[in-house]
PDB file of C-alpha atoms in Angstrom:
ATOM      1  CA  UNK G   1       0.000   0.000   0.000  1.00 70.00           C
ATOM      2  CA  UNK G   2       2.690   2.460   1.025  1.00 73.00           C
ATOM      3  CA  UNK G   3       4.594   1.773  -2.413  1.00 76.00           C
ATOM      4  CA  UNK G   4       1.610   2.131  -4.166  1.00 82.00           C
ATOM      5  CA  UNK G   5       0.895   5.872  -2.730  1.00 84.00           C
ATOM      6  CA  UNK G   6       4.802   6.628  -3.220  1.00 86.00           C
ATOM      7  CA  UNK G   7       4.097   5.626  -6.694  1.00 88.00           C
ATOM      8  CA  UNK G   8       1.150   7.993  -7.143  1.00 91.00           C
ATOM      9  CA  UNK G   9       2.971  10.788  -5.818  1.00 92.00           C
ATOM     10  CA  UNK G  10       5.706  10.513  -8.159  1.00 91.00           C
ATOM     11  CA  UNK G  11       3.000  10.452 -10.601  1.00 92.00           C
ATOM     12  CA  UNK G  12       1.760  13.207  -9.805  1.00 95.00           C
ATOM     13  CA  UNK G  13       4.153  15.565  -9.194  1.00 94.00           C
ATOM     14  CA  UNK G  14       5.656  14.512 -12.666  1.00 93.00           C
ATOM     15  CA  UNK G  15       2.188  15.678 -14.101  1.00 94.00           C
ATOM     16  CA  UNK G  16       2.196  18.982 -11.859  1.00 96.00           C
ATOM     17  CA  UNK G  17       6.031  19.574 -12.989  1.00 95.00           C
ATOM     18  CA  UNK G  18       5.475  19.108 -17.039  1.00 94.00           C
ATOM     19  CA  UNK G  19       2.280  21.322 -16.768  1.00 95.00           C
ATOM     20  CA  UNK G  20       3.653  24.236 -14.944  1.00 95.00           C
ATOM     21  CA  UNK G  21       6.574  23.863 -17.472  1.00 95.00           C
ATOM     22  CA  UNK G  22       4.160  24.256 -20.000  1.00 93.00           C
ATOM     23  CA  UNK G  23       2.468  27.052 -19.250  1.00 94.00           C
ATOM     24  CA  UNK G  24       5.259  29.599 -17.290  1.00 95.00           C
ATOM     25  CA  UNK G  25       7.777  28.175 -20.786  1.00 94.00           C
ATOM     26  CA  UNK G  26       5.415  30.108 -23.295  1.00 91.00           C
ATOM     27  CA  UNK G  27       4.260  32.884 -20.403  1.00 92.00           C
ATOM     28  CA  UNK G  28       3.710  35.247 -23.625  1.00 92.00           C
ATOM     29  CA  UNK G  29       0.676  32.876 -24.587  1.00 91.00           C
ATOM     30  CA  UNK G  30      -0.343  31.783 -21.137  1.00 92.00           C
ATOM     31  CA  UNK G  31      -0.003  34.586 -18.786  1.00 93.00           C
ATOM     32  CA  UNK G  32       0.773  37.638 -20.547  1.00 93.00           C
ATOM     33  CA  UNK G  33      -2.520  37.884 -22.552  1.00 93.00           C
ATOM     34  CA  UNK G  34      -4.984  37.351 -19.644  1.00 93.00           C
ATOM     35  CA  UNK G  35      -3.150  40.829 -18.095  1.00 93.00           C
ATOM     36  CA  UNK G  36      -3.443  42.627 -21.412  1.00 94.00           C
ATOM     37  CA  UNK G  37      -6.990  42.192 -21.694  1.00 92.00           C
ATOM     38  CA  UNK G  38      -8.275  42.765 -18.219  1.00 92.00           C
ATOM     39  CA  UNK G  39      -6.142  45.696 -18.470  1.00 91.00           C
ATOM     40  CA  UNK G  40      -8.418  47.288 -21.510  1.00 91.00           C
ATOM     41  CA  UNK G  41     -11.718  46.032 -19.019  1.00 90.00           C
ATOM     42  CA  UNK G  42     -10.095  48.632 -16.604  1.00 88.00           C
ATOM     43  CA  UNK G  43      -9.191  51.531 -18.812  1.00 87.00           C
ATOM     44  CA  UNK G  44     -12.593  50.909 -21.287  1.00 86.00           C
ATOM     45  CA  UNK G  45     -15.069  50.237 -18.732  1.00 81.00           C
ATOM     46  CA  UNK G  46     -13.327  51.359 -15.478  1.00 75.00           C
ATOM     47  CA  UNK G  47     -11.727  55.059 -16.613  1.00 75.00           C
ATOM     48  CA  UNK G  48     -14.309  55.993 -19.265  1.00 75.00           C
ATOM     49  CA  UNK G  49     -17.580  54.253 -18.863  1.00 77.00           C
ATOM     50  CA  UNK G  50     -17.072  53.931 -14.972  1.00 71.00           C
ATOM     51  CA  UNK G  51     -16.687  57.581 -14.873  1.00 69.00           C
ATOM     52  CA  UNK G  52     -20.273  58.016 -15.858  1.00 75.00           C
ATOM     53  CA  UNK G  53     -21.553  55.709 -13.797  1.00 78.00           C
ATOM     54  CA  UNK G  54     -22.266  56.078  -9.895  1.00 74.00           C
ATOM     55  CA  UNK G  55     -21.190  53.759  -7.225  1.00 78.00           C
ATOM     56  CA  UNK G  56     -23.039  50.665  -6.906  1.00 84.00           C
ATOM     57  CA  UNK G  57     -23.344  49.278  -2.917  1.00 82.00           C
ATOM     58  CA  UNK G  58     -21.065  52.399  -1.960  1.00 82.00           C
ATOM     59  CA  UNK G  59     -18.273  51.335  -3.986  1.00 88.00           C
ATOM     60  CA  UNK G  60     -16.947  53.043  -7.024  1.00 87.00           C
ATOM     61  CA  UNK G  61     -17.547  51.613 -10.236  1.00 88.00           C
ATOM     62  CA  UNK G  62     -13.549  50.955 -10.487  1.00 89.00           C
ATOM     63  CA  UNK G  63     -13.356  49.316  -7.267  1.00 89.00           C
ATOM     64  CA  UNK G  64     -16.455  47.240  -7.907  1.00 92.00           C
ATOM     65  CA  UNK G  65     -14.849  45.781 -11.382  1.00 91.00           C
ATOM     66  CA  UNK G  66     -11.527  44.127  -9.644  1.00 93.00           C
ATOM     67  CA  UNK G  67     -12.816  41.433  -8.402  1.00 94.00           C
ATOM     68  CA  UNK G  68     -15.591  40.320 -11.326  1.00 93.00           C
ATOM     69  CA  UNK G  69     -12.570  40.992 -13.661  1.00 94.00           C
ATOM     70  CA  UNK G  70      -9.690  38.394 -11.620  1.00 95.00           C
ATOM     71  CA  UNK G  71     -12.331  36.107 -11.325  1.00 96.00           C
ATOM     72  CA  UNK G  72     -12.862  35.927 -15.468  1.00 95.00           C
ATOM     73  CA  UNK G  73      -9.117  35.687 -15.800  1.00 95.00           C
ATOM     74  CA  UNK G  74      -9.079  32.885 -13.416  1.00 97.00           C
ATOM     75  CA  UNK G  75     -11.509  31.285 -14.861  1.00 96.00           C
ATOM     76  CA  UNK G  76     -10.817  31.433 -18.340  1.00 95.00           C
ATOM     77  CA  UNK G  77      -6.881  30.864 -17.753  1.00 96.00           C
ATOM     78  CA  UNK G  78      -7.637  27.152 -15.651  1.00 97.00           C
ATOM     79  CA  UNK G  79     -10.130  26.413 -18.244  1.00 97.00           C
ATOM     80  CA  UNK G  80      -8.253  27.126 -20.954  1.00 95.00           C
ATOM     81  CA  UNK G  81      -4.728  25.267 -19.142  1.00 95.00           C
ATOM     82  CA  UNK G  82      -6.352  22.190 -18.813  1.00 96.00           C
ATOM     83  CA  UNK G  83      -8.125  21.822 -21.899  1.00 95.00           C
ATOM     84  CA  UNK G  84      -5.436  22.915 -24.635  1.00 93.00           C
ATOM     85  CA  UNK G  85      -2.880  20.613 -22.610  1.00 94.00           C
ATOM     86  CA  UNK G  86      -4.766  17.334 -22.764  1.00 94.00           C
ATOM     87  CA  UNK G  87      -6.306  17.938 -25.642  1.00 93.00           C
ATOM     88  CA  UNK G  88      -2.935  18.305 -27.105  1.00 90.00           C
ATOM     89  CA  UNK G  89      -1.779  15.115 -25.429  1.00 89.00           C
ATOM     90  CA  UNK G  90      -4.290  13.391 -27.222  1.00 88.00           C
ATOM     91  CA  UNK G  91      -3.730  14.527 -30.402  1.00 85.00           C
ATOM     92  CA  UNK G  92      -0.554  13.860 -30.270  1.00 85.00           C
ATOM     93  CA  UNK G  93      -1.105  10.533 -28.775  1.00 84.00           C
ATOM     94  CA  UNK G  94       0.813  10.611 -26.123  1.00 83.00           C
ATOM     95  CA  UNK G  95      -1.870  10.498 -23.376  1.00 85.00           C
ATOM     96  CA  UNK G  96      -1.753   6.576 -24.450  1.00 84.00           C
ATOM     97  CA  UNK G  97       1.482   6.472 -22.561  1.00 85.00           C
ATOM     98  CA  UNK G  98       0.125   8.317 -19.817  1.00 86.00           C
ATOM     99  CA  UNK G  99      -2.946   5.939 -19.952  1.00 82.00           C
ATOM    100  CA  UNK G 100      -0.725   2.869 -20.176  1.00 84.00           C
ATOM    101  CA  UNK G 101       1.394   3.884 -16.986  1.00 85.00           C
ATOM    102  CA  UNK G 102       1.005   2.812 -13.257  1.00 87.00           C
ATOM    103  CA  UNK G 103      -0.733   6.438 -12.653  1.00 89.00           C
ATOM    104  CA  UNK G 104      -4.504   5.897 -11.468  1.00 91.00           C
ATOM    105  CA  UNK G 105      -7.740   7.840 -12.989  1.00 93.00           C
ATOM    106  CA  UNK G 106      -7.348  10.014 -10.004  1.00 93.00           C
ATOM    107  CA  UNK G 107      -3.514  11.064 -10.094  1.00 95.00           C
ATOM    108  CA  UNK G 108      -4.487  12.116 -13.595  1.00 95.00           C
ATOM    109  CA  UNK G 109      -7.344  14.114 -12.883  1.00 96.00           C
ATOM    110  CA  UNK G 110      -5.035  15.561  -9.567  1.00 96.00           C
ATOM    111  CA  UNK G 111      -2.434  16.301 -11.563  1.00 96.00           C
ATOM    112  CA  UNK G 112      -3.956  17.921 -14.592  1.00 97.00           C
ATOM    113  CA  UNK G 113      -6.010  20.039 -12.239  1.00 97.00           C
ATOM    114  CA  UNK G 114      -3.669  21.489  -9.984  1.00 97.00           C
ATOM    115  CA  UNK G 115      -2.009  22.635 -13.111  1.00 96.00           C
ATOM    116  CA  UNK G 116      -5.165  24.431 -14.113  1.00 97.00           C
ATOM    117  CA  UNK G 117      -5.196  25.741 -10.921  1.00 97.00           C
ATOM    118  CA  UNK G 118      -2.184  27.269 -10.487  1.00 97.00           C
ATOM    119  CA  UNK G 119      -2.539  28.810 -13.914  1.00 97.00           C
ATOM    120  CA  UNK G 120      -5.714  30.528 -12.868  1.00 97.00           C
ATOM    121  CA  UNK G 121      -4.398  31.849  -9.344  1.00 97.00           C
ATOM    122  CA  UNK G 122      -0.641  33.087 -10.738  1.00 97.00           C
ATOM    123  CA  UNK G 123      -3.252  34.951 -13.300  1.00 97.00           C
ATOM    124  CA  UNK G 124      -5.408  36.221 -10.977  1.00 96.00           C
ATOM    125  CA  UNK G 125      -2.653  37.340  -8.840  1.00 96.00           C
ATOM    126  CA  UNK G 126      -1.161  39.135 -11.930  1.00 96.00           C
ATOM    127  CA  UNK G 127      -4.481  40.819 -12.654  1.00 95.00           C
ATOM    128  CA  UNK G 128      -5.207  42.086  -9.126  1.00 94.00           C
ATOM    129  CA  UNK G 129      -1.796  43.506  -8.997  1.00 93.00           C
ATOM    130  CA  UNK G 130      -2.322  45.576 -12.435  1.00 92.00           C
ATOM    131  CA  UNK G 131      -5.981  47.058 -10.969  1.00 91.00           C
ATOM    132  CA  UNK G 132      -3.395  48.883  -8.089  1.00 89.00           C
ATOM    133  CA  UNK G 133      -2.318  51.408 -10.888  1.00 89.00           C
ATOM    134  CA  UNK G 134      -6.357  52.038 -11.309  1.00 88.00           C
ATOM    135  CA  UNK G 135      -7.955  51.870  -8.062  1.00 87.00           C
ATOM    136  CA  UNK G 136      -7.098  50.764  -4.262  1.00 83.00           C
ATOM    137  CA  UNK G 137      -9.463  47.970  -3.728  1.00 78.00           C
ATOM    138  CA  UNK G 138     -10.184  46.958   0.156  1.00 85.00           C
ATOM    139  CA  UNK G 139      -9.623  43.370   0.996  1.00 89.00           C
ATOM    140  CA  UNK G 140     -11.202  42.322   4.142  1.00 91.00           C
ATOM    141  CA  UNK G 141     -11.571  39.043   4.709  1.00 93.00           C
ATOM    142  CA  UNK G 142      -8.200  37.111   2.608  1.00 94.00           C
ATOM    143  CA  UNK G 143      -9.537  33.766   3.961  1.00 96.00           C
ATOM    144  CA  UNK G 144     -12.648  34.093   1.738  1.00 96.00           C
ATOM    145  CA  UNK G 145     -10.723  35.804  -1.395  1.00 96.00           C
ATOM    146  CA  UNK G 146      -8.348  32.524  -1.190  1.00 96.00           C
ATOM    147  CA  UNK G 147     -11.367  29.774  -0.732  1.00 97.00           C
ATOM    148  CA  UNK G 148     -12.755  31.283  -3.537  1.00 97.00           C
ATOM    149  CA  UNK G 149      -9.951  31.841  -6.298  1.00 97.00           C
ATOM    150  CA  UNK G 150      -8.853  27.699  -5.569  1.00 97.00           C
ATOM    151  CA  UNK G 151     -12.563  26.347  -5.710  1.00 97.00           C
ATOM    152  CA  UNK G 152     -13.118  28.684  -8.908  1.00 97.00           C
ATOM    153  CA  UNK G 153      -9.760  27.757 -10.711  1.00 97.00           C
ATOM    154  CA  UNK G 154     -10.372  24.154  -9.282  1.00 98.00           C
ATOM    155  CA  UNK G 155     -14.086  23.866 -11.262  1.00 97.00           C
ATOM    156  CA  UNK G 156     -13.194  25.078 -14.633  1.00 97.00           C
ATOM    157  CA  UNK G 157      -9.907  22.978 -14.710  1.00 97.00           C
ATOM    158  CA  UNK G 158     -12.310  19.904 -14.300  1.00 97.00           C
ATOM    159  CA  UNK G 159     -14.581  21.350 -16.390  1.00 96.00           C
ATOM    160  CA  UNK G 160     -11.487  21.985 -19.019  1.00 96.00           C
ATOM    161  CA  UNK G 161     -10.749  18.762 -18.537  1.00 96.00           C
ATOM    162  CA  UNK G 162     -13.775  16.680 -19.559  1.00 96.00           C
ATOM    163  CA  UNK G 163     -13.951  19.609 -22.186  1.00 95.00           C
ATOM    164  CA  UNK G 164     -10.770  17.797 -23.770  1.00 94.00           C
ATOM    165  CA  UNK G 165     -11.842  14.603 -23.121  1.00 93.00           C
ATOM    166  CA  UNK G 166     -15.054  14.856 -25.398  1.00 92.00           C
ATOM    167  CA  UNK G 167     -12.871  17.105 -27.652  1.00 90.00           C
ATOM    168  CA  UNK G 168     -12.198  15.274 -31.218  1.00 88.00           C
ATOM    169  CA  UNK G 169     -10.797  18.331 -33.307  1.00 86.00           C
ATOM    170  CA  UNK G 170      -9.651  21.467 -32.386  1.00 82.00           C
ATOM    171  CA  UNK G 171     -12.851  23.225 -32.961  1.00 84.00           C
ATOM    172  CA  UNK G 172     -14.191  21.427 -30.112  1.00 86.00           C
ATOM    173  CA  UNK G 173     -11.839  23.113 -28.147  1.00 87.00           C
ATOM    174  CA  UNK G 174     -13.013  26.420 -28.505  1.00 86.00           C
ATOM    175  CA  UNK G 175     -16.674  25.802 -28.676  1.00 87.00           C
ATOM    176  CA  UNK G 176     -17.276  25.425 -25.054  1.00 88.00           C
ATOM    177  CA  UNK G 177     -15.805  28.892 -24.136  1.00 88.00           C
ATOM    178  CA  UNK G 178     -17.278  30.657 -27.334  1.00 88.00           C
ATOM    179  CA  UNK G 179     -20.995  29.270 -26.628  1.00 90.00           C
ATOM    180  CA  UNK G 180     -21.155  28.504 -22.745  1.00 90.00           C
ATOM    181  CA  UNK G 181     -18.314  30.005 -20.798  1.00 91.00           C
ATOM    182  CA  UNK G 182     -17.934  33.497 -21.878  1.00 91.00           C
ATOM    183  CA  UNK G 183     -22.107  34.474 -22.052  1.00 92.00           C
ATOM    184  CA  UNK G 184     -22.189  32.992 -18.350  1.00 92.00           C
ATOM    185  CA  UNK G 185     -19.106  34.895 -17.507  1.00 92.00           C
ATOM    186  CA  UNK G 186     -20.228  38.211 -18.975  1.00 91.00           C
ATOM    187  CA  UNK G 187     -24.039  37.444 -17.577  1.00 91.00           C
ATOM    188  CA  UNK G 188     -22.237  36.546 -13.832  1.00 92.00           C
ATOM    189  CA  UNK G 189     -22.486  40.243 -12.192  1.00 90.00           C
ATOM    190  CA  UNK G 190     -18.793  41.290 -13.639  1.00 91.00           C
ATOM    191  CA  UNK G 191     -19.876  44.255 -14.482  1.00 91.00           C
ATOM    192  CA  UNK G 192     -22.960  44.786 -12.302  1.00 90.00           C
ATOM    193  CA  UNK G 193     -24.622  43.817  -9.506  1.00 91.00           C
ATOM    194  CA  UNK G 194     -27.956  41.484 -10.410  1.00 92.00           C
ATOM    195  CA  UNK G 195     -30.222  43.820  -8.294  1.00 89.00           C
ATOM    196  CA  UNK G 196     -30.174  46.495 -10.777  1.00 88.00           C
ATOM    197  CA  UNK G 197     -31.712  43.961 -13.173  1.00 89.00           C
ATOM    198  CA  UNK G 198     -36.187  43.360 -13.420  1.00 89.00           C
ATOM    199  CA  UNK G 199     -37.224  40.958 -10.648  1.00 84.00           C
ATOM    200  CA  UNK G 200     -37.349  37.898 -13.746  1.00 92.00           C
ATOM    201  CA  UNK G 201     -33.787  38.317 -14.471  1.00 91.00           C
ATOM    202  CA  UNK G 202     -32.736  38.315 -11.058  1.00 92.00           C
ATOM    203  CA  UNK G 203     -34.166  35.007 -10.443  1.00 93.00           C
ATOM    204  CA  UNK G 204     -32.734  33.740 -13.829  1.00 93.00           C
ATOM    205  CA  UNK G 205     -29.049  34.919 -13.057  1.00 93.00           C
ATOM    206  CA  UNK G 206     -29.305  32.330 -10.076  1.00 93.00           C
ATOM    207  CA  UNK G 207     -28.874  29.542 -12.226  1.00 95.00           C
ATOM    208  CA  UNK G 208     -25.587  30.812 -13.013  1.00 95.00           C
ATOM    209  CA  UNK G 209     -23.555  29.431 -10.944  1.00 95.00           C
ATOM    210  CA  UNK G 210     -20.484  32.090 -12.425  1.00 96.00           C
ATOM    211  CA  UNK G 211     -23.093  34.721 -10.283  1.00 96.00           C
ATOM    212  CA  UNK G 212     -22.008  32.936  -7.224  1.00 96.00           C
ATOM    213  CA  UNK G 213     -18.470  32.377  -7.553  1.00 96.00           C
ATOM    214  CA  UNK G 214     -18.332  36.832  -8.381  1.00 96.00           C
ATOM    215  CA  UNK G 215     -19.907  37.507  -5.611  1.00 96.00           C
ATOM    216  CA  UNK G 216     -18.240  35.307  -3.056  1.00 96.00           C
ATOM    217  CA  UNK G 217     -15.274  36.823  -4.263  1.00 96.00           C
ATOM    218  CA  UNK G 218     -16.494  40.121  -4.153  1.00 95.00           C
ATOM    219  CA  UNK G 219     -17.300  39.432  -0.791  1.00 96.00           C
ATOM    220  CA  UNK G 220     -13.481  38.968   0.708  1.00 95.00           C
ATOM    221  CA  UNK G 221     -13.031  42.313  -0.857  1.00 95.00           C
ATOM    222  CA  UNK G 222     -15.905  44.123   0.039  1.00 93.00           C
ATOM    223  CA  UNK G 223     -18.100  42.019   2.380  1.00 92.00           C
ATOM    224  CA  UNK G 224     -20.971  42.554  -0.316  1.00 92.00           C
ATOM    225  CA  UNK G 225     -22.532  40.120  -1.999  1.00 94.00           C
ATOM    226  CA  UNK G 226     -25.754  39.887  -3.968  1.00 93.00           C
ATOM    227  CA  UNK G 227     -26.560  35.890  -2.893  1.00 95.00           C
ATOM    228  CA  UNK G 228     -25.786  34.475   0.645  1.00 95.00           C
ATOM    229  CA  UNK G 229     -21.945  33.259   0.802  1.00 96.00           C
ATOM    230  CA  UNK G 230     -22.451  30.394   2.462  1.00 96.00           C
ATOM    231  CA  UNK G 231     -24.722  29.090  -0.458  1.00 96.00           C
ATOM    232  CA  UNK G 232     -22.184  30.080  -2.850  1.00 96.00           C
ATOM    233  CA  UNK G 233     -19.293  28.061  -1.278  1.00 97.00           C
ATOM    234  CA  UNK G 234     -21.770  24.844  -0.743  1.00 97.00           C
ATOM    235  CA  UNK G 235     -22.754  25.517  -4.833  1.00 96.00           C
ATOM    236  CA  UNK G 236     -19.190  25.541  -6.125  1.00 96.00           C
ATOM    237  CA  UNK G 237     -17.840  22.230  -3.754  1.00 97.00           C
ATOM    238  CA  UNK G 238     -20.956  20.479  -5.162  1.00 97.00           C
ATOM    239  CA  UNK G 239     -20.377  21.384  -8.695  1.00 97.00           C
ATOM    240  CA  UNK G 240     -16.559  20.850  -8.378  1.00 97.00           C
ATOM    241  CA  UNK G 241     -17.522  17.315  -6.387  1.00 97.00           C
ATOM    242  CA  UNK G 242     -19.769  16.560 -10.027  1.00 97.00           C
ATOM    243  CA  UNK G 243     -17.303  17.498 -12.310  1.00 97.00           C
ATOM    244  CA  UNK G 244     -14.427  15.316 -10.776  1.00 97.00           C
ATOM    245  CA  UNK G 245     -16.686  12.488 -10.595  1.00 97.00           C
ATOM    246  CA  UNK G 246     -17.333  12.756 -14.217  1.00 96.00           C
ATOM    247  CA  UNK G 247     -13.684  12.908 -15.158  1.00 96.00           C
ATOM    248  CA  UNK G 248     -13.526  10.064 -13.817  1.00 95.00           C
ATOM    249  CA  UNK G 249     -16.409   8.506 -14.855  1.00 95.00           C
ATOM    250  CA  UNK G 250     -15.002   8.982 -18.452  1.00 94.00           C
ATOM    251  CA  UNK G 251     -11.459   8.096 -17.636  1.00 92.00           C
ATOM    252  CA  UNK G 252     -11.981   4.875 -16.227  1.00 90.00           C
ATOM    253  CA  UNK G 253     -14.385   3.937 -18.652  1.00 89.00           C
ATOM    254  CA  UNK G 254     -11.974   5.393 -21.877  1.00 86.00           C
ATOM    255  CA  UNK G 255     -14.518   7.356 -23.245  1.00 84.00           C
ATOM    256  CA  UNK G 256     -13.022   9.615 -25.877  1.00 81.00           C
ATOM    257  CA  UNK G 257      -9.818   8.235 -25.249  1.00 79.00           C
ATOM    258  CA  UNK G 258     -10.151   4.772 -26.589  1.00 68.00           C
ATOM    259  CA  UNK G 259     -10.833   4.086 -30.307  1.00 57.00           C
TER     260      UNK G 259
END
């Protein structure tokens, strides 16, 4: 048994290393982007269209943005991590060898995930240090903004990753963030809070669960938040909890791995 978990480890740290690898080798495709875009959010909507508009919960416009905007970095970066990197693997076909070797269904999901993770938290980091040249955002309670960054970054890399497991070409890729992930993102209170929406639309942003993963965030910062917290955290460990068990649902069964 111990030799067995010794194994796994090695496993997975060898995972963990080639992924990080991956993405801080190439940081001008990985990490670099991410900060050049959120940076336009805050001079576009932040400097010029925030200027017109008032504060919303007694923060400034500005303010309000930061955290909405780190968490669609993170998200998008451990989405995007996990996906292009096994996807890749298989068409290259070297996720056979991976599939072939002593590492379980779980060491592979572990080990692709924490990659995505720390993708989407180094990004988010790097974002939240550019909004200090805009604004001085308050941060008052760390322990939530840190819960919230790792079960965010830790969903979409499992959601990346069954993204790449159904994935045949590289269209299939993409067509998950162009149809699903960026409307939710851009519909999940980024850039406002859902009680300035009609009552019907308030009640239909709660079945996005992006809504609750802004506003806990927002929360640490701000202690403002349009749902409760507590139901946010218990929504994104279920939905992270569902996603892993799908992963490996497909792994161990080979689904869109084995022809």
């Amino acid at each position: 048994m111990r030799g067995f978990i010794e194994e796994q480890w090695v496993a997975y740290q060898t995972i963990v290393r080639k992924e990080v690898s991956r993405f801080t080798r190439i940081w001008t495709q990985t990490l670099l982007p991410p900060v050049i875009t959120q940076t336009l959010y805050f001079v576009i909507f932040g400097k010029f269209i925030g200027s017109q508009i008032g504060a919303i919960q007694g923060i400034s416009y500005m303010a309000f943005l930061v955290p909405g905007l780190v968490m669609m970095a993170v998200i998008n970066s451990s989405f995007a991590n996990v996906v292009g990197s096994f996807f890749s693997a298989k068409f290259q076909r070297s996720i056979e060898e991976l599939l072939v070797s002593p590492a379980s269904e779980a060491c592979i999901i572990a080990g692709y995930v924490t990659g995505g993770v720390l993708r989407g938290v180094i990004t988010g980091v790097f974002i939240f240090g550019v909004s200090a040249f805009f604004t001085h955002p308050v941060v008052r309670h760390w322990e939530v903004i840190v819960v919230f960054i790792i079960l965010t970054a830790f969903v979409f890399s499992a959601a990346g990753l069954i993204n790449a497991i159904f994935a045949k070409k590289f269209d299939d890729v993409s067509m998950f963030p162009t149809f699903v992930l960026t409307p939710l993102t851009y519909l999940g209170g980024v850039f406002y809070s859902i009680h300035s929406l009609p009552g019907v639309w308030q009640k239909i942003s709660l079945f996005n669960p992006i809504v609750y993963m802004v506003n806990g965030f927002r929360y640490g910062f701000y202690g403002v938040s349009d749902v409760p917290v507590p139901v946010s955290l218990m929504i994104l460990v279920l939905l992270g909890a569902i996603l892993i068990g799908i992963n490996f649902y497909l792994l161990r069964k080979g689904i869109g791995l084995k022809n």
